XYZ file of C-alpha atoms in Angstrom:
152
model
C -36.509 -7.011 -2.729
C -37.935 -6.085 0.657
C -37.024 -7.651 4.009
C -40.349 -9.446 3.912
C -39.574 -10.875 0.454
C -36.170 -12.059 1.687
C -37.642 -13.818 4.714
C -40.398 -15.505 2.726
C -37.856 -16.770 0.203
C -35.756 -18.366 2.977
C -32.787 -16.317 1.780
C -31.990 -15.278 5.334
C -31.150 -18.829 6.384
C -27.453 -19.502 7.062
C -27.356 -22.207 4.389
C -27.930 -19.457 1.807
C -25.258 -17.120 3.188
C -23.852 -15.043 0.334
C -20.360 -15.094 1.851
C -20.393 -18.882 2.259
C -21.551 -19.478 -1.316
C -18.998 -17.054 -2.742
C -16.141 -18.508 -0.675
C -17.090 -22.065 -1.608
C -17.190 -21.200 -5.312
C -13.919 -19.255 -4.993
C -12.133 -22.149 -3.270
C -13.376 -24.605 -5.886
C -12.319 -22.329 -8.737
C -8.931 -21.672 -7.101
C -8.225 -25.415 -6.899
C -9.221 -25.843 -10.539
C -6.951 -23.000 -11.704
C -4.121 -24.179 -9.402
C -4.247 -27.585 -11.094
C -4.344 -26.017 -14.556
C -1.360 -23.772 -13.782
C 0.711 -26.479 -12.056
C 2.996 -27.097 -15.102
C 4.073 -23.434 -14.921
C 5.117 -23.754 -11.282
C 2.626 -21.039 -10.322
C -0.422 -21.106 -8.131
C -3.533 -19.187 -9.113
C -2.776 -16.426 -6.587
C 0.772 -16.064 -7.919
C -0.457 -15.947 -11.510
C -2.884 -13.177 -10.543
C -0.113 -11.178 -8.848
C 2.223 -11.523 -11.821
C -0.586 -10.594 -14.211
C -1.481 -7.528 -12.184
C 2.148 -6.406 -12.123
C 2.404 -7.044 -15.862
C -0.500 -4.632 -16.409
C 0.335 -2.075 -13.712
C 4.103 -2.032 -14.068
C 6.044 -0.794 -11.053
C 3.557 -0.059 -8.294
C 3.366 0.374 -4.548
C 2.261 -2.472 -2.336
C -0.563 -0.243 -1.115
C -1.871 0.356 -4.631
C -1.539 -3.322 -5.518
C -3.319 -4.277 -2.303
C -6.181 -1.950 -3.170
C -6.368 -3.163 -6.774
C -6.590 -6.806 -5.692
C -8.682 -6.218 -2.544
C -6.068 -8.091 -0.467
C -4.839 -6.913 2.906
C -1.253 -5.675 2.941
C 0.070 -8.433 5.202
C -1.270 -11.221 2.996
C -0.055 -9.473 -0.136
C 3.435 -8.947 1.300
C 3.650 -12.620 2.303
C 2.598 -13.726 -1.200
C 4.974 -11.285 -2.881
C 7.938 -12.458 -0.787
C 7.585 -15.950 -2.275
C 7.773 -14.441 -5.758
C 10.722 -12.234 -4.741
C 12.629 -15.296 -3.449
C 11.953 -17.038 -6.770
C 13.314 -14.009 -8.647
C 9.993 -13.295 -10.382
C 9.302 -9.984 -8.615
C 11.685 -7.399 -7.207
C 11.338 -4.799 -4.490
C 12.165 -1.235 -5.486
C 12.672 1.568 -2.994
C 10.505 4.481 -4.068
C 11.869 8.008 -4.362
C 10.602 9.080 -0.947
C 12.229 6.093 0.786
C 9.069 5.330 2.753
C 7.003 3.504 0.170
C 8.179 0.194 -1.204
C 7.329 -0.544 -4.807
C 7.360 -3.869 -6.597
C 7.687 -4.866 -10.228
C 8.080 -7.916 -12.412
C 11.566 -9.094 -13.263
C 12.334 -10.399 -16.753
C 12.101 -14.013 -15.485
C 8.785 -13.056 -13.857
C 7.432 -11.692 -17.123
C 8.604 -14.806 -18.974
C 7.051 -17.127 -16.382
C 3.786 -15.201 -16.546
C 3.701 -15.259 -20.360
C 4.395 -19.006 -20.378
C 1.536 -19.570 -17.907
C -1.035 -17.542 -19.860
C -1.911 -20.381 -22.301
C -2.529 -22.721 -19.339
C -4.760 -20.108 -17.748
C -6.593 -19.511 -21.045
C -7.349 -23.210 -21.364
C -8.774 -23.300 -17.834
C -10.702 -20.078 -18.416
C -12.177 -21.435 -21.645
C -13.281 -24.614 -19.863
C -15.151 -22.626 -17.211
C -16.630 -20.154 -19.691
C -17.952 -22.967 -21.884
C -20.065 -24.076 -18.933
C -21.222 -20.533 -18.144
C -21.876 -19.077 -21.592
C -20.732 -15.495 -22.271
C -24.043 -13.832 -21.365
C -24.256 -15.627 -18.022
C -20.647 -14.715 -17.184
C -21.307 -11.067 -18.079
C -24.318 -11.124 -15.755
C -22.322 -12.787 -12.981
C -19.546 -10.196 -13.279
C -22.117 -7.441 -12.905
C -23.679 -9.169 -9.882
C -20.268 -9.686 -8.275
C -19.510 -5.989 -8.739
C -22.797 -5.139 -6.988
C -21.731 -7.335 -4.067
C -18.324 -5.587 -3.918
C -19.938 -2.151 -3.915
C -22.575 -3.162 -1.364
C -20.049 -4.694 1.019
C -17.470 -1.900 0.771
C -19.889 0.989 0.623
C -18.031 2.316 -2.423
C -19.611 3.059 -5.688
């Protein structure tokens, strides 16, 4: 699409801001998943952190930050809540400079108990989207990530 096509389609008006639309959808989805996960005692962000640690195993905060596209300060603040709850533990890496984190056994158990709640919420959303539409949206979201970070 050319600049001329964008302007004629009114896509350059603030009401159609890509960032605004994405943030609005993200906030709405986060509230929905927070409500679904409430019986587990986890928020959506906490569930995501535990799930990432379940997949990655012990990892550095820097690597986790990069994986989740979250700045280090925000990630550290969110992890500290999980550390205080005994769901995540800090591990001093071999070089003493890098701090690693990993799931504790209670963290793994809490995550596994929350997965069915998440699956139910995920199924609800996917039923509205249909698999093909979600696959297309995932691809479009990846294009936005690449475009905005300059990576590829």
